[in-house]
Amino acid sequence: MDFVVKKAELLRELQYAQGGVERKTTVPILSNLLLETTANTVVVTATDLDVTVQCTCPAKVKVAGALAVSARKLFDIVRFLPEADIHFKSDGQNWIQVTCDRSRFKIASLPKDNFPEVPSVDTKTIALPAQPLHYMSASCIFAITQEESRYTLNGALMILKPGSITLVATDGHRLVFVSRKVEIAGLEEEKKVLIPKKALIELSKLTAEDVSSIEFGSTENHLFFRVGKRLLVSRLLTGQFPNYDMVIPQENDKQVVLNTREFTDALKRVSIMADEESHAVRLSVTENQLDIHSNGAEVGEAKETLPAIYKGESVGIGFNAQYLLDFLSGLDSEEIELDLRDEETQGLLKPKPKGDYLHQYVLMPMKL
Amino acid sequence: MRLRDFVGNQQMVQILRRGQLPQASLFTGPEGVGKKTLALSLAALANCKGGTEEELCGTCPSCVKEAAGHHPDIWLFQPHKNLIRIGKDARDPNTMRQLNREVQFRPFEGRLRFFIIDQAETMTEEAANCILKTLEEPPETSRIILITSFPHRLLPTIRSRCQTFPFHPLGRETILSYLEDHLTEDHLEMRASLAEGSIAIALSLDLEETLEQRDRMLGLLTSWCEQESFEALYKQCEQLPLRSELKTREGVWRYLNLLHRIGEDLYFLQVETPERIVNQDRLEDLQKLSEGVELNWVRDFLYHVDRARWDIDHYVNPLMCFETLWLMSSNDVGNRHRQV
């Protein structure tokens, strides 16, 4: 193997690939990157089995080849090299010589055979709009559960319909539902897939760049996302995602409209005095007014009153302030609508005005 | 390893390579008869890209990775510091929580995912309990194989969730022919005889030391049968290295096995089938010894050695096991025992 690449170009791809590398060495080979040459590019592959990231970097290839090298070492070397051409040359055995300007490195490498085989995209792909997907994935990652034992909640459910994309994520205490009307070409029937959390994080990183559409495909075992010249492959989670339709309340008739900014700031202040484990705050709604109240057993209490647009019976309900803030801090809408029914029914939050997205957040109440 | 190279337990190999492996299985049997080897080979077979339905090719990328221990769909869990643990979280390598997580995924590049737990009896109670649910209903593309030489040390709840496949010790001829192909030293026959039906033991056995230990036991037994005096026995046991070796479980276990072998030889002499005698090199001594004992005593002696081995396996104090053995095989006690 013998090729020359530009430092900046390689570094940018390595940064993306770095996301896929295993940090804990369960399987030692996974701390490596696979470098593979094609006619005029070098393909960099990293995987931790959950997520595989494959990036392509233009290169002048003299001798074709494929080798695995330590990801950490290669990344550090490239990071600190001067802005110049980097020359990679393998000695045909276990070493790669890396030359750049006045620096010379010799890195140990492993044959390609040891590296897990990257699943091939031999399936029909469909084009999805990149920006909506970026917005939607960014707005539901926080609600994906941290509990490793609830495997089916370890990801977000993506529902593709000929006229819309929907993402749903939940951890059993709250649920985010975000949907957008988009024409998806080439999609004949509804498609539901579970995207693991890590894949969704990587996907939102990849779509942060200026791309207009991505290609999506799925097989029995894997999901594929092609973003420009980069490929993200994720393992498919097995199992049944909960029936989210049942969770979204339909009969919450008490609609309170609040200023997002004011509500967020007030919650931040009041939650200081909330119980440190439960983060519980009590919201009491009366005509055109919302009271937020917290009471930490031996710490003290806090109370704040906000103006609200509301007409109807008064109602009180307890929520986890942290869960409310997780949702509110990611919003850019000016107002927010909070739909309630009674103190035992889950609350529903929606940004106002609606905009292009149907964005809903369901939050289970707390007994106070 | 290719399945056709697998030595011994052919019936089991034929069943497993053909039929579908159950989702959770338990391979039991003495150490070194190929339980782990077969489990890994079956995993390689299921994922092999060349080869046939019943034989792996050994050369495709999948087989190469299996052989190097890099295959992303074949996981081997082994005790770390003598225990298989539950682990902090699902990312903790080589723990049962990691197994629980990994089992949930579909194969990465192969057809089936394999999770092999070697020396499963070393699982802590929490570790064992945490995989019960997984063992009960693993996803259809995952297979779990537990391997143990001591199935009774597993929780009954684990055993009842797995289909058991018992492996048997290999015959002397089988081991001998294997050794002839793989070793180039003399005394292969002796080595095969002393291997307790296990290829791993046959290969790793220190022949010289084992024969020394065997002679020590033969001496002990001879003097016991002549005088039946505890005093003389104690004197011999007080000498090094016997004194220190009899304090360890492994030491007593080894000596009990050697005594069992000698007992069997005496039995074969008594029933006049000398061709089956293992310790051919000490035939004269054995014959002399055999003349002084009765067939019934030999039978009882073998029974008591077996009992002692069972006790050792169940954590009875090793020295006590060894002493009880002689007490039980003394003619006085033995007669009384028989009357009761």
XYZ file of C-alpha atoms in Angstrom:
708
model
C 0.000 0.000 0.000
C 1.373 3.394 -0.991
C -0.546 6.673 -1.166
C -0.344 10.416 -0.548
C -3.109 12.496 1.098
C -3.512 16.104 2.187
C -3.306 16.533 5.940
C -6.421 18.689 6.342
C -8.548 16.354 4.258
C -7.456 13.252 6.100
C -7.850 14.894 9.494
C -11.441 15.916 8.744
C -12.361 12.345 7.814
C -10.524 10.897 10.793
C -12.533 13.127 13.105
C -15.745 11.632 11.786
C -14.360 8.118 11.904
C -13.167 8.613 15.474
C -16.826 8.589 16.571
C -17.120 4.986 15.542
C -14.098 3.636 17.337
C -14.513 1.486 20.393
C -13.246 3.236 23.487
C -13.275 0.276 25.817
C -11.330 -2.527 24.242
C -13.740 -5.436 24.409
C -12.493 -6.719 21.099
C -8.944 -5.411 20.596
C -9.215 -5.152 16.823
C -11.951 -2.531 17.192
C -9.495 0.071 18.428
C -8.123 0.055 14.896
C -9.098 1.861 11.721
C -9.173 0.160 8.382
C -7.418 2.026 5.559
C -8.341 0.829 2.108
C -7.360 2.341 -1.223
C -9.499 2.672 -4.322
C -8.425 4.203 -7.651
C -8.027 7.743 -6.347
C -9.291 7.707 -2.759
C -8.535 6.208 0.603
C -11.478 4.755 2.489
C -11.232 5.013 6.272
C -13.455 2.633 8.229
C -14.039 2.587 11.984
C -16.470 0.426 13.898
C -17.475 -0.508 17.403
C -19.953 -3.000 15.924
C -22.885 -0.835 17.065
C -21.976 1.850 14.591
C -19.682 1.722 11.584
C -18.473 4.946 9.997
C -16.849 4.888 6.585
C -15.273 8.060 5.180
C -13.597 8.708 1.870
C -10.634 10.969 1.369
C -9.112 11.915 -2.000
C -5.599 10.531 -2.434
C -2.916 9.845 -4.981
C -2.669 6.079 -4.896
C 0.510 4.468 -6.176
C 0.097 0.938 -4.843
C -3.319 -0.372 -3.788
C -3.815 -2.161 -0.495
C -5.760 -2.453 2.760
C -4.498 -2.462 6.352
C -5.747 -1.847 9.893
C -3.860 0.591 12.147
C -4.379 1.917 15.660
C -7.023 4.639 15.463
C -5.760 6.628 18.437
C -2.166 6.726 17.234
C -3.029 7.618 13.668
C -5.398 10.370 14.765
C -2.840 11.906 17.108
C -0.116 11.751 14.498
C -2.214 13.369 11.796
C -3.550 15.987 14.194
C -0.129 17.343 15.054
C 1.442 17.119 11.621
C 2.046 20.331 9.658
C -0.268 21.298 6.787
C 1.344 19.288 4.025
C 1.064 16.084 2.073
C 1.278 12.892 4.105
C 2.814 9.854 2.515
C 1.740 6.386 3.684
C 3.761 3.397 2.605
C 3.540 -0.150 3.910
C 6.564 -2.414 3.878
C 4.430 -5.322 2.751
C 4.501 -6.831 6.220
C 3.381 -5.384 9.507
C 4.563 -1.800 9.332
C 3.383 1.392 7.728
C 5.789 4.223 7.149
C 4.184 7.661 7.507
C 6.177 10.594 6.169
C 5.196 14.255 6.225
C 7.558 17.141 5.822
C 10.378 16.402 8.245
C 8.485 13.842 10.392
C 8.731 10.129 9.976
C 6.642 7.493 11.748
C 6.522 3.744 11.648
C 3.160 2.358 12.777
C 2.280 -1.272 13.433
C -0.536 -2.560 11.259
C -2.702 -5.640 10.995
C -3.917 -7.442 7.888
C -7.387 -6.543 6.632
C -8.692 -10.039 7.335
C -8.773 -9.344 11.055
C -11.076 -6.376 10.725
C -14.844 -6.958 10.865
C -16.389 -7.022 7.446
C -18.297 -3.836 6.692
C -21.856 -4.761 5.786
C -22.437 -4.070 2.124
C -25.183 -1.734 0.958
C -26.752 -4.080 -1.550
C -30.224 -2.847 -0.862
C -32.510 -0.322 -2.476
C -31.985 3.091 -0.958
C -34.335 6.023 -0.642
C -33.429 9.693 -0.467
C -34.358 11.537 2.729
C -34.048 15.304 3.231
C -30.997 15.937 5.396
C -31.894 19.097 7.288
C -35.248 17.944 8.697
C -33.583 14.721 9.767
C -30.840 16.686 11.481
C -33.348 18.835 13.354
C -35.489 15.861 14.315
C -32.650 13.662 15.513
C -31.153 16.518 17.526
C -34.498 17.174 19.192
C -35.140 13.644 20.371
C -31.745 12.243 21.355
C -32.088 13.492 24.929
C -35.193 11.398 25.568
C -33.617 8.079 24.596
C -33.154 6.027 27.725
C -29.808 5.631 29.442
C -30.841 2.318 30.905
C -28.948 -0.363 29.015
C -31.350 -3.025 30.189
C -34.332 -1.633 28.270
C -32.992 -2.549 24.868
C -35.932 -1.534 22.765
C -35.866 1.965 24.246
C -32.149 2.304 23.467
C -33.045 3.921 20.198
C -35.519 6.165 18.460
C -38.263 4.831 16.257
C -38.208 6.258 12.751
C -41.425 5.979 10.777
C -41.247 6.718 7.087
C -44.468 7.245 5.188
C -44.757 8.378 1.570
C -45.717 11.842 2.828
C -43.894 12.226 6.160
C -40.977 11.376 8.436
C -41.527 10.794 12.144
C -39.129 10.144 14.982
C -40.267 8.941 18.404
C -38.067 8.484 21.454
C -38.939 7.598 25.021
C -37.427 6.407 28.275
C -40.659 5.436 29.959
C -41.063 8.741 31.800
C -41.322 11.034 28.816
C -41.759 10.785 25.101
C -40.769 12.987 22.192
C -42.712 12.825 18.981
C -41.517 14.896 16.072
C -42.863 14.649 12.579
C -42.694 16.571 9.333
C -44.583 16.439 6.088
C -42.115 15.609 3.322
C -42.554 13.881 0.016
C -40.292 10.854 0.012
C -39.594 9.610 -3.476
C -39.400 5.893 -4.045
C -41.170 4.893 -0.842
C -44.179 2.721 -1.463
C -45.255 1.634 1.963
C -44.811 2.640 5.555
C -41.486 1.669 7.059
C -40.572 1.521 10.751
C -37.016 1.137 12.045
C -35.343 1.519 15.422
C -32.217 3.665 15.204
C -29.841 3.089 18.156
C -28.872 6.155 20.161
C -25.244 6.129 19.108
C -26.156 5.940 15.436
C -28.532 8.851 15.856
C -25.803 10.938 17.483
C -23.391 10.156 14.659
C -26.106 10.862 12.113
C -26.808 14.283 13.566
C -23.047 15.025 13.424
C -22.824 13.966 9.800
C -25.898 15.962 8.778
C -24.615 19.088 10.519
C -22.622 19.843 7.369
C -24.282 21.432 4.402
C -25.898 18.520 2.611
C -29.334 18.492 1.081
C -30.251 14.841 1.114
C -29.045 11.527 2.427
C -29.581 8.025 1.179
C -31.166 5.554 3.541
C -31.399 1.802 3.242
C -31.991 -1.136 5.559
C -31.413 -4.855 5.522
C -32.329 -7.585 7.950
C -29.411 -6.729 10.214
C -28.297 -3.186 9.450
C -29.320 0.374 8.694
C -27.389 2.451 6.172
C -27.152 6.198 5.893
C -25.055 7.670 3.112
C -24.314 11.328 3.716
C -22.314 12.721 0.813
C -19.210 10.572 0.578
C -19.586 9.223 4.092
C -21.393 6.093 5.089
C -22.912 5.349 8.479
C -23.941 1.776 9.193
C -25.815 0.880 12.338
C -26.831 -2.430 13.805
C -30.520 -2.965 14.000
C -32.041 -3.245 17.448
C -34.360 -6.193 17.847
C -37.570 -5.954 19.795
C -40.836 -4.125 19.928
C -41.018 -0.378 20.481
C -43.876 0.590 22.802
C -47.161 1.692 21.306
C -46.541 5.437 21.506
C -49.969 6.398 20.155
C -51.542 5.233 23.408
C -49.262 7.499 25.398
C -49.976 10.773 23.638
C -53.019 12.200 25.459
C -55.935 13.157 23.224
C -58.327 14.658 25.759
C -56.241 17.271 27.503
C -58.721 20.147 27.360
C -56.938 22.692 29.559
C -54.595 24.581 27.263
C -52.087 26.956 28.847
C -49.934 29.158 26.626
C -46.628 30.364 28.062
C -43.650 32.362 26.920
C -40.890 29.792 26.377
C -38.073 31.991 27.592
C -39.898 33.118 30.784
C -41.039 29.588 31.568
C -37.533 28.153 31.120
C -35.872 30.778 33.295
C -38.468 30.446 36.030
C -38.109 26.666 36.049
C -34.337 26.941 36.326
C -34.705 29.187 39.372
C -37.453 27.257 41.137
C -35.836 23.866 40.555
C -32.846 24.932 42.660
C -34.952 24.276 45.740
C -36.508 21.086 44.419
C -35.734 17.701 45.922
C -32.338 16.676 44.546
C -33.390 13.213 43.521
C -36.831 13.742 42.100
C -36.411 17.344 40.804
C -40.132 17.673 41.459
C -41.876 21.019 40.928
C -45.563 21.770 41.179
C -47.329 23.756 38.490
C -50.661 25.360 39.456
C -52.700 27.011 36.747
C -55.389 29.578 37.462
C -56.935 32.107 35.127
C -54.126 33.785 33.151
C -51.572 32.779 35.700
C -49.122 29.930 36.371
C -47.497 29.275 39.748
C -44.363 27.166 39.928
C -43.570 25.856 43.351
C -40.833 23.637 44.740
C -40.239 22.296 48.217
C -37.038 20.562 49.208
C -37.653 18.676 52.439
C -34.901 20.222 54.573
C -33.489 22.726 52.137
C -36.183 25.277 51.654
C -38.712 26.260 49.063
C -39.182 28.489 46.035
C -42.148 29.986 44.232
C -42.596 31.992 41.107
C -45.660 33.338 39.323
C -45.806 33.729 35.558
C -48.393 35.328 33.299
C -50.137 32.798 31.064
C -52.952 32.696 28.565
C -55.552 30.442 30.130
C -59.282 30.361 30.730
C -60.949 27.595 32.686
C -60.873 25.655 35.922
C -57.717 25.780 37.949
C -55.558 22.677 37.965
C -52.347 21.596 39.668
C -49.811 18.971 38.596
C -46.319 17.818 39.549
C -43.493 17.354 37.027
C -39.795 16.603 37.016
C -38.254 20.024 36.335
C -35.209 18.497 34.667
C -37.385 16.689 32.152
C -39.191 19.933 31.341
C -35.920 21.796 30.908
C -34.440 19.081 28.659
C -37.221 19.740 26.210
C -37.471 23.518 26.578
C -33.772 24.212 26.182
C -33.760 22.745 22.686
C -36.637 24.885 21.405
C -36.480 28.064 19.384
C -40.200 28.849 19.285
C -41.385 31.932 21.140
C -44.323 30.367 22.892
C -45.229 26.990 24.225
C -48.553 25.317 24.791
C -49.040 23.064 27.790
C -52.095 20.795 27.626
C -53.363 19.342 30.884
C -56.399 17.424 32.049
C -56.014 16.604 35.729
C -53.179 15.867 38.078
C -53.044 12.204 37.149
C -52.974 12.514 33.369
C -49.755 13.025 31.456
C -49.023 16.554 30.246
C -48.470 17.445 26.616
C -46.167 20.245 25.477
C -46.108 21.751 22.001
C -44.077 24.648 20.644
C -46.133 27.565 19.278
C -46.385 28.509 16.464
C -46.202 25.025 15.040
C -43.906 25.713 12.102
C -43.063 22.910 9.708
C -42.872 20.274 12.369
C -45.445 18.519 14.479
C -43.476 18.476 17.694
C -44.942 16.970 20.847
C -43.514 16.143 24.242
C -45.402 13.897 26.638
C -44.437 13.981 30.286
C -45.675 11.708 33.046
C -46.912 13.589 36.128
C -45.437 13.089 39.595
C -47.420 12.539 42.772
C -46.558 15.292 45.233
C -10.729 -26.394 13.959
C -12.425 -28.322 11.192
C -15.063 -30.720 12.427
C -13.646 -33.755 10.694
C -10.439 -33.281 12.708
C -12.372 -33.381 15.944
C -11.349 -36.347 18.066
C -13.783 -38.442 20.098
C -17.421 -37.875 21.036
C -18.269 -38.422 17.388
C -21.919 -39.106 18.052
C -22.347 -35.665 19.601
C -20.419 -34.009 16.782
C -22.645 -35.664 14.192
C -25.817 -34.582 15.956
C -24.713 -31.009 16.467
C -23.226 -30.347 13.041
C -26.355 -31.567 11.340
C -29.201 -30.562 13.532
C -30.010 -27.111 14.715
C -28.226 -26.200 17.879
C -30.749 -25.234 20.563
C -30.743 -21.587 21.593
C -29.243 -22.367 24.980
C -27.104 -25.437 25.465
C -24.898 -26.804 28.194
C -21.803 -28.814 27.278
C -20.728 -30.947 30.210
C -17.912 -33.438 30.583
C -14.393 -33.790 31.914
C -11.747 -31.207 31.145
C -9.839 -31.410 27.910
C -12.223 -33.507 25.826
C -12.954 -30.695 23.377
C -16.074 -28.959 24.691
C -14.798 -25.476 23.971
C -13.138 -26.531 20.729
C -16.383 -28.006 19.474
C -18.406 -24.964 20.577
C -16.058 -22.637 18.694
C -16.028 -24.898 15.651
C -19.826 -24.996 15.584
C -19.873 -21.199 15.804
C -17.404 -21.008 12.926
C -19.439 -23.534 10.932
C -22.628 -21.509 11.321
C -20.875 -18.394 10.019
C -18.531 -19.948 7.448
C -18.770 -18.453 3.982
C -17.067 -21.282 2.112
C -17.312 -24.923 3.078
C -20.412 -27.092 3.126
C -23.353 -27.395 5.441
C -21.534 -29.840 7.655
C -17.944 -28.694 7.380
C -16.294 -25.318 7.667
C -13.666 -24.294 5.156
C -11.103 -22.785 7.525
C -9.908 -20.294 4.947
C -12.716 -17.772 4.380
C -12.466 -14.389 6.189
C -15.034 -15.558 8.737
C -13.054 -18.691 9.641
C -9.796 -16.725 9.762
C -11.352 -14.281 12.214
C -12.768 -17.085 14.318
C -9.348 -18.711 14.536
C -7.747 -15.408 15.556
C -10.516 -14.665 18.077
C -11.578 -11.513 16.220
C -14.956 -12.579 14.911
C -17.558 -9.923 15.752
C -20.328 -12.512 16.078
C -18.482 -15.085 18.183
C -18.008 -14.141 21.821
C -16.074 -16.185 24.336
C -16.556 -15.371 28.002
C -13.934 -16.718 30.363
C -13.331 -16.317 34.093
C -11.257 -13.346 35.112
C -9.457 -13.916 38.406
C -11.315 -17.231 38.774
C -14.798 -15.748 38.439
C -17.237 -14.781 35.748
C -18.821 -11.613 37.006
C -21.997 -9.654 36.435
C -20.090 -6.431 35.633
C -20.773 -2.776 36.293
C -22.779 -2.088 33.156
C -23.423 -3.452 29.713
C -20.120 -2.048 28.411
C -17.992 -3.848 30.977
C -15.958 -6.342 28.919
C -16.184 -10.074 29.574
C -19.159 -9.817 31.928
C -22.671 -11.171 31.926
C -24.234 -7.715 31.609
C -22.312 -7.286 28.381
C -23.604 -10.659 27.228
C -27.163 -9.567 27.971
C -26.708 -6.528 25.772
C -24.833 -8.151 22.919
C -27.311 -11.019 22.673
C -30.007 -8.550 21.644
C -28.306 -7.584 18.387
C -28.638 -9.221 15.043
C -25.466 -10.708 13.501
C -22.851 -8.241 12.311
C -21.449 -10.140 9.374
C -22.419 -13.749 9.863
C -25.629 -15.738 10.113
C -25.802 -16.496 13.851
C -24.289 -14.888 16.921
C -22.611 -17.238 19.385
C -22.004 -16.607 23.068
C -19.799 -19.215 24.662
C -19.360 -19.164 28.437
C -16.327 -21.225 29.358
C -16.063 -22.662 32.885
C -19.620 -21.579 33.496
C -19.459 -22.948 37.040
C -17.292 -19.955 37.973
C -20.194 -17.559 37.430
C -21.047 -15.670 40.576
C -24.607 -16.039 41.773
C -25.546 -12.550 40.573
C -23.941 -13.218 37.212
C -25.873 -16.455 36.814
C -29.141 -14.881 37.876
C -28.741 -11.990 35.512
C -28.594 -14.215 32.422
C -31.636 -16.323 33.322
C -33.996 -14.189 31.298
C -31.615 -14.187 28.337
C -31.212 -17.971 28.479
C -34.943 -18.397 28.541
C -35.666 -16.555 25.341
C -32.643 -15.353 23.411
C -33.392 -13.657 20.063
C -33.676 -16.153 17.253
C -30.306 -15.292 15.741
C -28.328 -15.793 18.967
C -27.054 -19.042 20.447
C -25.683 -19.436 23.953
C -23.397 -22.310 24.913
C -22.370 -22.891 28.523
C -19.374 -25.096 29.123
C -18.597 -26.782 32.405
C -16.901 -29.808 33.901
C -18.962 -29.438 37.079
C -22.617 -29.097 36.085
C -23.821 -29.624 39.649
C -22.128 -26.378 40.673
C -24.404 -24.411 38.373
C -27.657 -23.010 39.700
C -30.497 -25.440 39.032
C -32.319 -22.563 37.362
C -29.489 -22.299 34.831
C -29.368 -26.031 34.191
C -33.085 -26.287 33.635
C -32.983 -23.568 30.969
C -30.349 -25.303 28.834
C -30.331 -28.482 26.834
C -27.475 -30.613 28.159
C -24.961 -32.310 25.884
C -22.738 -34.671 27.897
C -19.213 -35.226 26.587
C -17.439 -38.417 27.519
C -13.795 -39.141 28.269
C -11.956 -40.411 25.209
C -10.749 -43.976 24.869
C -7.092 -44.845 25.250
C -6.758 -45.796 21.582
C -8.337 -42.552 20.405
C -5.920 -40.514 22.478
C -2.977 -42.636 21.430
C -3.683 -42.163 17.746
C -4.061 -38.427 18.298
C -0.759 -38.292 20.173
C 0.974 -40.268 17.450
C -0.041 -37.575 14.982
C 0.960 -34.658 17.161
C 3.915 -35.674 19.376
C 7.237 -37.230 18.513
C 8.432 -38.560 21.865
C 8.573 -42.083 23.313
C 6.198 -43.478 25.924
C 3.148 -42.216 24.065
C 1.240 -45.269 25.224
C 1.927 -44.469 28.859
C 0.951 -40.888 28.264
C -2.342 -41.906 26.656
C -3.073 -44.279 29.528
C -2.543 -41.673 32.184
C -4.499 -38.941 30.378
C -7.847 -39.707 32.064
C -9.560 -39.598 28.702
C -8.548 -36.042 27.960
C -6.421 -34.854 25.085
C -5.506 -31.666 26.881
C -4.135 -33.659 29.835
C -2.359 -36.071 27.483
C -0.574 -33.159 25.844
C 0.306 -31.247 28.994
C 1.083 -34.184 31.286
C 4.493 -34.212 32.966
C 5.122 -37.908 32.451
C 8.115 -38.207 34.729
C 6.425 -36.487 37.644
C 3.208 -38.443 37.187
C 5.076 -41.749 37.185
C 6.906 -40.706 40.339
C 3.616 -39.884 42.001
C 2.148 -43.128 40.784
C 5.050 -45.077 42.315
C 4.520 -43.216 45.561
C 0.881 -44.307 45.635
C 1.728 -47.859 44.651
C 4.220 -47.954 47.516
C 1.652 -46.579 49.905
C -0.962 -49.107 48.856
C 1.494 -52.013 49.009
C 2.627 -51.212 52.514
C -0.967 -50.647 53.597
C -2.057 -54.029 52.297
C 0.897 -55.722 53.981
C 0.637 -54.161 57.422
C -2.616 -52.234 57.497
C -1.047 -49.908 60.013
C -2.082 -46.299 60.307
C 1.199 -45.544 61.968
C 3.200 -46.624 58.922
C 0.798 -44.752 56.670
C 1.196 -41.539 58.621
C 4.938 -41.878 58.551
C 4.903 -42.091 54.787
C 2.458 -39.238 54.397
C 4.552 -37.045 56.653
C 7.404 -37.128 54.165
C 7.862 -34.377 51.625
C 6.577 -33.755 49.028
C 3.545 -35.825 50.010
C 2.964 -33.828 53.167
C 2.474 -30.539 51.392
C 0.717 -31.974 48.370
C -1.940 -33.676 50.453
C -3.041 -30.322 51.782
C -4.185 -29.055 48.408
C -7.345 -30.058 46.611
C -5.527 -30.502 43.302
C -2.844 -32.667 44.908
C -5.302 -35.046 46.550
C -7.404 -35.113 43.404
C -4.354 -36.191 41.397
C -3.401 -38.883 43.901
C -6.941 -40.205 44.069
C -6.986 -40.536 40.301
C -3.709 -42.446 40.411
C -5.015 -44.709 43.166
C -8.129 -45.335 41.123
C -5.992 -46.303 38.162
C -3.980 -48.730 40.322
C -7.201 -50.130 41.789
C -8.542 -50.745 38.304
C -5.346 -52.560 37.376
C -5.718 -54.793 40.423
C -9.276 -55.489 39.362
C -8.179 -56.436 35.853
C -5.579 -58.783 37.346
C -8.196 -60.371 39.566
C -10.613 -60.946 36.702
C -7.760 -62.044 34.470
C -7.856 -59.459 31.735
C -4.263 -58.244 32.016
C -4.281 -56.615 28.568
C -6.347 -53.761 29.966
C -3.832 -52.906 32.662
C -2.581 -49.340 32.421
C 0.537 -49.550 34.557
C 2.172 -52.257 32.476
C 5.648 -51.158 33.565
C 4.956 -52.168 37.161
C 3.186 -55.429 36.355
C 5.260 -57.496 38.766
C 4.557 -55.288 41.737
C 0.899 -55.246 40.860
C 0.797 -59.000 40.644
C 2.429 -59.339 44.023
C -0.038 -56.878 45.492
C -2.979 -58.587 43.834
C -2.146 -61.918 45.416
C -2.624 -60.457 48.887
C -6.117 -58.997 48.345
C -9.561 -60.256 47.452
C -11.723 -59.148 44.566
C -14.313 -57.768 46.971
C -11.741 -55.604 48.688
C -10.634 -54.193 45.325
C -14.214 -53.364 44.453
C -14.768 -51.649 47.774
C -11.512 -49.783 47.427
C -12.539 -48.411 44.021
C -15.878 -47.415 45.492
C -14.203 -45.542 48.346
C -11.810 -43.748 45.985
C -14.809 -42.653 43.990
C -16.517 -41.417 47.134
C -13.398 -39.495 48.102
C -13.285 -37.863 44.661
C -16.914 -36.877 44.996
C -16.149 -35.352 48.403
C -13.218 -33.395 47.007
C -15.462 -32.087 44.311
C -17.879 -30.921 47.006
C -15.290 -29.015 48.990
C -14.580 -31.475 51.806
C -11.185 -30.873 53.407
C -8.695 -32.626 51.081
C -6.490 -34.207 53.753
C -9.561 -35.533 55.519
C -10.813 -37.106 52.302
C -7.503 -38.833 51.857
C -7.397 -40.153 55.418
C -10.998 -41.301 55.363
C -10.254 -43.305 52.251
C -7.758 -45.468 54.121
C -9.953 -45.740 57.150
C -12.800 -46.994 55.006
C -10.603 -49.466 53.142
C -9.107 -51.031 56.250
C -10.368 -54.604 56.558
C -11.820 -54.075 60.047
C -13.841 -51.073 59.189
C -14.602 -52.414 55.783
C -16.090 -55.619 57.206
C -18.161 -53.732 59.685
C -19.280 -51.398 56.963
C -20.370 -54.311 54.813
C -22.379 -55.847 57.661
C -24.229 -52.610 58.216
